[in-house]
Amino acid sequence: MAKLAPRLVTFDVFSALLDIQSSLTAIVQETLNMRKDTAAQFARGWRQAQMARAAASNSLGKGRTSFKDCTRIGLDYALGKSGRKADAATRKKLVAAWGTLTPWPEAPAVMQAIKKKGYVTAILSNGDQDQLDSVARVFGHSTFDHVLSSETAGFYKPHPSVYELPTRVLGVGSKDILHVAGGAGDVLGAAAFGLTCYWSNRTGDLPLDPALGPTFQGKDLRGVLKLL
């Protein structure tokens, strides 16, 4: 396989780099005193509602609803659906936990290896700027050279303005970027924008649109190293 030589490697955060489901399940189980299976179901519902609200933000014509607010709204929806209540302090703690989610097991080592190869790296994510800065610190001070948030674009993925951020902010052309995606929606947006895209496809999912699929894919982040 021919090696790639991108000027910039961008990473989705909340699917590609972080294990959302396991992290949220543990946090919900402890904070809301749930059984593990109940907490896992709650975490899935919370994430789905959060993403649905973010997607609606792209279409409502009222500006970008902050990711933190989408997260809070999704949490309140999940609480309502499960018939549970939580006070303001508990809800605040759960929302804040999105800044400290656990990376996938191989993620730190893969990131270190990419940096050792000399590549410039950036987060390119739906999260708010302050949340993403917190995530970047989880990986260490020098792991990411840039942190690009949808907050700057004013829209959420898969809106093209998010994928335009590396060009708009950093001056790197789309043909010089390798984007590492974790979810089918991110793959769709990256492909539509013309980015070379590696999909860390842990669940064996299918592209939402076969005409806008990934350039490469593998079962986890280690596949990225084979391309560089």
PDB file of C-alpha atoms in Angstrom:
ATOM      1  CA  MET A   1       0.000   0.000   0.000  1.00  0.00           C
ATOM      2  CA  ALA A   2       1.327   3.432  -0.964  1.00  0.00           C
ATOM      3  CA  LYS A   3       1.993   5.658   2.024  1.00  0.00           C
ATOM      4  CA  LEU A   4       0.217   8.981   2.444  1.00  0.00           C
ATOM      5  CA  ALA A   5       2.010  12.223   3.253  1.00  0.00           C
ATOM      6  CA  PRO A   6      -0.677  14.654   4.440  1.00  0.00           C
ATOM      7  CA  ARG A   7       0.264  18.082   5.740  1.00  0.00           C
ATOM      8  CA  LEU A   8      -2.351  17.670   8.457  1.00  0.00           C
ATOM      9  CA  VAL A   9      -4.066  14.728  10.172  1.00  0.00           C
ATOM     10  CA  THR A  10      -7.411  15.663  11.734  1.00  0.00           C
ATOM     11  CA  PHE A  11      -9.325  13.578  14.246  1.00  0.00           C
ATOM     12  CA  ASP A  12     -12.938  13.298  15.238  1.00  0.00           C
ATOM     13  CA  VAL A  13     -13.117  13.139  19.016  1.00  0.00           C
ATOM     14  CA  PHE A  14     -16.368  11.725  20.362  1.00  0.00           C
ATOM     15  CA  SER A  15     -16.341   8.559  18.242  1.00  0.00           C
ATOM     16  CA  ALA A  16     -12.831   8.121  16.835  1.00  0.00           C
ATOM     17  CA  LEU A  17     -10.717   8.921  19.895  1.00  0.00           C
ATOM     18  CA  LEU A  18     -13.004   8.451  22.896  1.00  0.00           C
ATOM     19  CA  ASP A  19     -15.011   5.456  24.083  1.00  0.00           C
ATOM     20  CA  ILE A  20     -18.260   7.326  24.714  1.00  0.00           C
ATOM     21  CA  GLN A  21     -20.497   4.367  25.490  1.00  0.00           C
ATOM     22  CA  SER A  22     -18.290   2.704  28.098  1.00  0.00           C
ATOM     23  CA  SER A  23     -17.313   6.032  29.654  1.00  0.00           C
ATOM     24  CA  LEU A  24     -20.875   7.304  29.945  1.00  0.00           C
ATOM     25  CA  THR A  25     -22.163   3.966  31.197  1.00  0.00           C
ATOM     26  CA  ALA A  26     -19.701   4.035  34.102  1.00  0.00           C
ATOM     27  CA  ILE A  27     -20.435   7.686  34.908  1.00  0.00           C
ATOM     28  CA  VAL A  28     -24.214   7.212  34.745  1.00  0.00           C
ATOM     29  CA  GLN A  29     -24.062   3.980  36.758  1.00  0.00           C
ATOM     30  CA  GLU A  30     -22.187   5.703  39.567  1.00  0.00           C
ATOM     31  CA  THR A  31     -23.905   9.099  39.514  1.00  0.00           C
ATOM     32  CA  LEU A  32     -27.500   7.906  39.072  1.00  0.00           C
ATOM     33  CA  ASN A  33     -27.047   4.654  41.028  1.00  0.00           C
ATOM     34  CA  MET A  34     -28.188   2.429  38.144  1.00  0.00           C
ATOM     35  CA  ARG A  35     -27.471  -1.175  37.245  1.00  0.00           C
ATOM     36  CA  LYS A  36     -24.868  -1.452  34.486  1.00  0.00           C
ATOM     37  CA  ASP A  37     -27.309  -2.632  31.798  1.00  0.00           C
ATOM     38  CA  THR A  38     -29.778   0.123  32.668  1.00  0.00           C
ATOM     39  CA  ALA A  39     -26.979   2.699  32.657  1.00  0.00           C
ATOM     40  CA  ALA A  40     -25.806   1.491  29.235  1.00  0.00           C
ATOM     41  CA  GLN A  41     -29.314   1.903  27.805  1.00  0.00           C
ATOM     42  CA  PHE A  42     -29.584   5.353  29.377  1.00  0.00           C
ATOM     43  CA  ALA A  43     -26.201   6.404  27.930  1.00  0.00           C
ATOM     44  CA  ARG A  44     -27.254   5.326  24.426  1.00  0.00           C
ATOM     45  CA  GLY A  45     -30.487   7.279  24.685  1.00  0.00           C
ATOM     46  CA  TRP A  46     -28.650  10.343  25.987  1.00  0.00           C
ATOM     47  CA  ARG A  47     -26.167  10.269  23.111  1.00  0.00           C
ATOM     48  CA  GLN A  48     -28.920   9.804  20.518  1.00  0.00           C
ATOM     49  CA  ALA A  49     -30.920  12.742  21.885  1.00  0.00           C
ATOM     50  CA  GLN A  50     -27.810  14.916  22.066  1.00  0.00           C
ATOM     51  CA  MET A  51     -26.960  14.229  18.416  1.00  0.00           C
ATOM     52  CA  ALA A  52     -30.558  14.722  17.309  1.00  0.00           C
ATOM     53  CA  ARG A  53     -30.586  18.155  18.940  1.00  0.00           C
ATOM     54  CA  ALA A  54     -27.254  19.063  17.340  1.00  0.00           C
ATOM     55  CA  ALA A  55     -28.565  17.980  13.942  1.00  0.00           C
ATOM     56  CA  ALA A  56     -31.673  20.106  14.454  1.00  0.00           C
ATOM     57  CA  SER A  57     -29.443  23.079  15.269  1.00  0.00           C
ATOM     58  CA  ASN A  58     -28.138  22.979  11.685  1.00  0.00           C
ATOM     59  CA  SER A  59     -31.659  23.445  10.312  1.00  0.00           C
ATOM     60  CA  LEU A  60     -33.578  25.681  12.716  1.00  0.00           C
ATOM     61  CA  GLY A  61     -32.091  28.951  11.527  1.00  0.00           C
ATOM     62  CA  LYS A  62     -31.467  30.139  15.086  1.00  0.00           C
ATOM     63  CA  GLY A  63     -27.698  29.824  15.161  1.00  0.00           C
ATOM     64  CA  ARG A  64     -25.627  27.009  16.608  1.00  0.00           C
ATOM     65  CA  THR A  65     -26.944  25.609  19.881  1.00  0.00           C
ATOM     66  CA  SER A  66     -23.851  24.974  21.982  1.00  0.00           C
ATOM     67  CA  PHE A  67     -22.720  21.374  22.282  1.00  0.00           C
ATOM     68  CA  LYS A  68     -22.963  21.716  26.034  1.00  0.00           C
ATOM     69  CA  ASP A  69     -26.613  22.764  25.695  1.00  0.00           C
ATOM     70  CA  CYS A  70     -27.284  19.892  23.274  1.00  0.00           C
ATOM     71  CA  THR A  71     -25.734  17.586  25.857  1.00  0.00           C
ATOM     72  CA  ARG A  72     -27.849  19.057  28.657  1.00  0.00           C
ATOM     73  CA  ILE A  73     -31.027  18.880  26.571  1.00  0.00           C
ATOM     74  CA  GLY A  74     -30.241  15.281  25.629  1.00  0.00           C
ATOM     75  CA  LEU A  75     -29.677  14.424  29.284  1.00  0.00           C
ATOM     76  CA  ASP A  76     -32.997  15.948  30.327  1.00  0.00           C
ATOM     77  CA  TYR A  77     -34.726  14.010  27.547  1.00  0.00           C
ATOM     78  CA  ALA A  78     -33.111  10.748  28.660  1.00  0.00           C
ATOM     79  CA  LEU A  79     -34.066  11.432  32.273  1.00  0.00           C
ATOM     80  CA  GLY A  80     -37.651  12.094  31.239  1.00  0.00           C
ATOM     81  CA  LYS A  81     -37.849   8.958  29.097  1.00  0.00           C
ATOM     82  CA  SER A  82     -36.530   6.837  31.955  1.00  0.00           C
ATOM     83  CA  GLY A  83     -38.820   8.437  34.522  1.00  0.00           C
ATOM     84  CA  ARG A  84     -35.912   9.625  36.624  1.00  0.00           C
ATOM     85  CA  LYS A  85     -35.094  12.961  38.194  1.00  0.00           C
ATOM     86  CA  ALA A  86     -31.755  14.584  38.992  1.00  0.00           C
ATOM     87  CA  ASP A  87     -31.022  17.822  40.777  1.00  0.00           C
ATOM     88  CA  ALA A  88     -29.099  20.684  39.168  1.00  0.00           C
ATOM     89  CA  ALA A  89     -25.757  19.685  40.704  1.00  0.00           C
ATOM     90  CA  THR A  90     -26.058  16.102  39.442  1.00  0.00           C
ATOM     91  CA  ARG A  91     -27.033  17.218  35.967  1.00  0.00           C
ATOM     92  CA  LYS A  92     -24.120  19.662  35.877  1.00  0.00           C
ATOM     93  CA  LYS A  93     -21.728  16.885  36.926  1.00  0.00           C
ATOM     94  CA  LEU A  94     -22.993  14.571  34.168  1.00  0.00           C
ATOM     95  CA  VAL A  95     -22.706  17.222  31.460  1.00  0.00           C
ATOM     96  CA  ALA A  96     -19.207  18.176  32.632  1.00  0.00           C
ATOM     97  CA  ALA A  97     -18.127  14.531  32.337  1.00  0.00           C
ATOM     98  CA  TRP A  98     -18.034  14.928  28.551  1.00  0.00           C
ATOM     99  CA  GLY A  99     -14.729  16.740  28.995  1.00  0.00           C
ATOM    100  CA  THR A 100     -13.091  13.738  30.689  1.00  0.00           C
ATOM    101  CA  LEU A 101     -14.268  10.721  28.694  1.00  0.00           C
ATOM    102  CA  THR A 102     -11.873   7.770  28.420  1.00  0.00           C
ATOM    103  CA  PRO A 103      -9.856   7.282  25.199  1.00  0.00           C
ATOM    104  CA  TRP A 104     -10.038   4.018  23.286  1.00  0.00           C
ATOM    105  CA  PRO A 105      -7.282   1.684  24.579  1.00  0.00           C
ATOM    106  CA  GLU A 106      -4.953   2.133  21.607  1.00  0.00           C
ATOM    107  CA  ALA A 107      -5.627   5.856  21.076  1.00  0.00           C
ATOM    108  CA  PRO A 108      -2.816   7.366  23.208  1.00  0.00           C
ATOM    109  CA  ALA A 109      -0.139   5.091  21.697  1.00  0.00           C
ATOM    110  CA  VAL A 110      -1.377   5.701  18.145  1.00  0.00           C
ATOM    111  CA  MET A 111      -1.328   9.451  18.689  1.00  0.00           C
ATOM    112  CA  GLN A 112       2.206   9.282  20.086  1.00  0.00           C
ATOM    113  CA  ALA A 113       3.338   7.243  17.087  1.00  0.00           C
ATOM    114  CA  ILE A 114       1.808   9.720  14.635  1.00  0.00           C
ATOM    115  CA  LYS A 115       3.533  12.613  16.387  1.00  0.00           C
ATOM    116  CA  LYS A 116       6.818  10.675  16.388  1.00  0.00           C
ATOM    117  CA  LYS A 117       6.517  10.411  12.601  1.00  0.00           C
ATOM    118  CA  GLY A 118       6.444  14.189  12.501  1.00  0.00           C
ATOM    119  CA  TYR A 119       2.864  14.830  11.432  1.00  0.00           C
ATOM    120  CA  VAL A 120       0.892  17.936  12.322  1.00  0.00           C
ATOM    121  CA  THR A 121      -2.309  16.928  14.116  1.00  0.00           C
ATOM    122  CA  ALA A 122      -5.604  18.616  14.895  1.00  0.00           C
ATOM    123  CA  ILE A 123      -8.861  17.847  16.618  1.00  0.00           C
ATOM    124  CA  LEU A 124     -11.807  18.526  14.299  1.00  0.00           C
ATOM    125  CA  SER A 125     -14.940  17.994  16.332  1.00  0.00           C
ATOM    126  CA  ASN A 126     -18.512  18.967  17.118  1.00  0.00           C
ATOM    127  CA  GLY A 127     -17.599  19.827  20.702  1.00  0.00           C
ATOM    128  CA  ASP A 128     -17.412  23.340  22.080  1.00  0.00           C
ATOM    129  CA  GLN A 129     -13.941  24.884  22.192  1.00  0.00           C
ATOM    130  CA  ASP A 130     -13.530  24.607  25.969  1.00  0.00           C
ATOM    131  CA  GLN A 131     -14.649  20.956  25.955  1.00  0.00           C
ATOM    132  CA  LEU A 132     -12.192  20.065  23.211  1.00  0.00           C
ATOM    133  CA  ASP A 133      -9.364  21.868  24.960  1.00  0.00           C
ATOM    134  CA  SER A 134     -10.098  19.632  27.971  1.00  0.00           C
ATOM    135  CA  VAL A 135     -10.042  16.525  25.773  1.00  0.00           C
ATOM    136  CA  ALA A 136      -6.727  17.581  24.250  1.00  0.00           C
ATOM    137  CA  ARG A 137      -5.217  17.814  27.738  1.00  0.00           C
ATOM    138  CA  VAL A 138      -6.264  14.198  28.399  1.00  0.00           C
ATOM    139  CA  PHE A 139      -3.878  13.147  25.620  1.00  0.00           C
ATOM    140  CA  GLY A 140      -1.036  15.372  26.795  1.00  0.00           C
ATOM    141  CA  HIS A 141       0.079  18.899  26.108  1.00  0.00           C
ATOM    142  CA  SER A 142       1.899  18.327  22.801  1.00  0.00           C
ATOM    143  CA  THR A 143      -0.309  15.643  21.205  1.00  0.00           C
ATOM    144  CA  PHE A 144      -2.479  18.020  19.169  1.00  0.00           C
ATOM    145  CA  ASP A 145      -1.037  21.032  17.410  1.00  0.00           C
ATOM    146  CA  HIS A 146      -4.479  22.549  16.812  1.00  0.00           C
ATOM    147  CA  VAL A 147      -7.987  22.216  18.257  1.00  0.00           C
ATOM    148  CA  LEU A 148     -10.725  23.078  15.757  1.00  0.00           C
ATOM    149  CA  SER A 149     -14.293  23.294  17.028  1.00  0.00           C
ATOM    150  CA  SER A 150     -17.612  23.422  15.211  1.00  0.00           C
ATOM    151  CA  GLU A 151     -18.230  26.430  17.441  1.00  0.00           C
ATOM    152  CA  THR A 152     -15.981  28.410  15.078  1.00  0.00           C
ATOM    153  CA  ALA A 153     -17.932  27.197  12.045  1.00  0.00           C
ATOM    154  CA  GLY A 154     -21.337  27.927  13.578  1.00  0.00           C
ATOM    155  CA  PHE A 155     -22.656  24.544  12.444  1.00  0.00           C
ATOM    156  CA  TYR A 156     -22.294  20.873  13.311  1.00  0.00           C
ATOM    157  CA  LYS A 157     -21.003  18.010  11.179  1.00  0.00           C
ATOM    158  CA  PRO A 158     -21.726  17.009   8.508  1.00  0.00           C
ATOM    159  CA  HIS A 159     -22.100  20.677   7.441  1.00  0.00           C
ATOM    160  CA  PRO A 160     -19.253  21.531   5.056  1.00  0.00           C
ATOM    161  CA  SER A 161     -18.231  24.603   7.059  1.00  0.00           C
ATOM    162  CA  VAL A 162     -16.845  22.300   9.760  1.00  0.00           C
ATOM    163  CA  TYR A 163     -14.613  20.437   7.297  1.00  0.00           C
ATOM    164  CA  GLU A 164     -13.532  23.767   5.825  1.00  0.00           C
ATOM    165  CA  LEU A 165     -12.011  24.852   9.165  1.00  0.00           C
ATOM    166  CA  PRO A 166      -8.502  23.465   8.492  1.00  0.00           C
ATOM    167  CA  THR A 167      -8.352  25.497   5.277  1.00  0.00           C
ATOM    168  CA  ARG A 168     -10.035  28.573   6.710  1.00  0.00           C
ATOM    169  CA  VAL A 169      -8.082  28.676   9.973  1.00  0.00           C
ATOM    170  CA  LEU A 170      -4.810  26.917   9.155  1.00  0.00           C
ATOM    171  CA  GLY A 171      -4.504  27.441   5.402  1.00  0.00           C
ATOM    172  CA  VAL A 172      -4.222  23.718   4.639  1.00  0.00           C
ATOM    173  CA  GLY A 173      -5.952  22.608   1.434  1.00  0.00           C
ATOM    174  CA  SER A 174      -8.460  19.779   1.497  1.00  0.00           C
ATOM    175  CA  LYS A 175      -6.209  17.561  -0.659  1.00  0.00           C
ATOM    176  CA  ASP A 176      -3.466  17.800   1.971  1.00  0.00           C
ATOM    177  CA  ILE A 177      -5.596  16.501   4.856  1.00  0.00           C
ATOM    178  CA  LEU A 178      -6.204  13.004   6.201  1.00  0.00           C
ATOM    179  CA  HIS A 179      -9.305  12.973   8.370  1.00  0.00           C
ATOM    180  CA  VAL A 180      -9.850  10.184  10.890  1.00  0.00           C
ATOM    181  CA  ALA A 181     -13.558   9.591  11.475  1.00  0.00           C
ATOM    182  CA  GLY A 182     -15.313   7.435  14.029  1.00  0.00           C
ATOM    183  CA  GLY A 183     -18.925   7.489  12.851  1.00  0.00           C
ATOM    184  CA  ALA A 184     -20.872   7.097   9.625  1.00  0.00           C
ATOM    185  CA  GLY A 185     -22.147  10.681   9.699  1.00  0.00           C
ATOM    186  CA  ASP A 186     -18.623  12.049   9.941  1.00  0.00           C
ATOM    187  CA  VAL A 187     -17.517   9.835   7.058  1.00  0.00           C
ATOM    188  CA  LEU A 188     -20.386  11.212   4.984  1.00  0.00           C
ATOM    189  CA  GLY A 189     -19.439  14.825   5.671  1.00  0.00           C
ATOM    190  CA  ALA A 190     -15.716  14.315   5.123  1.00  0.00           C
ATOM    191  CA  ALA A 191     -16.234  12.456   1.858  1.00  0.00           C
ATOM    192  CA  ALA A 192     -18.719  15.022   0.574  1.00  0.00           C
ATOM    193  CA  PHE A 193     -16.172  17.759   1.253  1.00  0.00           C
ATOM    194  CA  GLY A 194     -13.495  15.843  -0.633  1.00  0.00           C
ATOM    195  CA  LEU A 195     -11.233  14.855   2.279  1.00  0.00           C
ATOM    196  CA  THR A 196      -9.202  11.683   2.300  1.00  0.00           C
ATOM    197  CA  CYS A 197     -10.878   9.812   5.139  1.00  0.00           C
ATOM    198  CA  TYR A 198      -9.935   6.857   7.316  1.00  0.00           C
ATOM    199  CA  TRP A 199     -12.870   5.333   9.198  1.00  0.00           C
ATOM    200  CA  SER A 200     -12.122   3.698  12.546  1.00  0.00           C
ATOM    201  CA  ASN A 201     -15.120   1.435  12.163  1.00  0.00           C
ATOM    202  CA  ARG A 202     -15.247  -0.536  15.403  1.00  0.00           C
ATOM    203  CA  THR A 203     -18.792  -1.795  15.011  1.00  0.00           C
ATOM    204  CA  GLY A 204     -18.577  -2.909  11.383  1.00  0.00           C
ATOM    205  CA  ASP A 205     -21.119  -0.281  10.377  1.00  0.00           C
ATOM    206  CA  LEU A 206     -21.967   0.562   6.766  1.00  0.00           C
ATOM    207  CA  PRO A 207     -21.626   3.979   5.087  1.00  0.00           C
ATOM    208  CA  LEU A 208     -24.840   5.997   5.156  1.00  0.00           C
ATOM    209  CA  ASP A 209     -24.351   6.591   1.425  1.00  0.00           C
ATOM    210  CA  PRO A 210     -22.086   4.159  -0.488  1.00  0.00           C
ATOM    211  CA  ALA A 211     -21.289   6.952  -2.951  1.00  0.00           C
ATOM    212  CA  LEU A 212     -19.793   8.957  -0.069  1.00  0.00           C
ATOM    213  CA  GLY A 213     -17.859   6.311   1.783  1.00  0.00           C
ATOM    214  CA  PRO A 214     -14.411   6.375   3.409  1.00  0.00           C
ATOM    215  CA  THR A 215     -11.182   6.260   1.435  1.00  0.00           C
ATOM    216  CA  PHE A 216      -9.851   3.701   3.907  1.00  0.00           C
ATOM    217  CA  GLN A 217     -11.237   1.901   6.909  1.00  0.00           C
ATOM    218  CA  GLY A 218     -10.182  -0.477   9.634  1.00  0.00           C
ATOM    219  CA  LYS A 219     -11.443  -1.883  12.904  1.00  0.00           C
ATOM    220  CA  ASP A 220      -9.627   0.647  15.090  1.00  0.00           C
ATOM    221  CA  LEU A 221      -7.150   3.545  15.093  1.00  0.00           C
ATOM    222  CA  ARG A 222      -4.113   1.355  14.464  1.00  0.00           C
ATOM    223  CA  GLY A 223      -5.029   1.263  10.795  1.00  0.00           C
ATOM    224  CA  VAL A 224      -4.071   4.928  10.502  1.00  0.00           C
ATOM    225  CA  LEU A 225      -0.420   4.064  11.179  1.00  0.00           C
ATOM    226  CA  LYS A 226      -0.351   1.738   8.178  1.00  0.00           C
ATOM    227  CA  LEU A 227      -1.208   4.690   5.917  1.00  0.00           C
ATOM    228  CA  LEU A 228       1.477   7.102   7.117  1.00  0.00           C
TER     229      LEU A 228
END
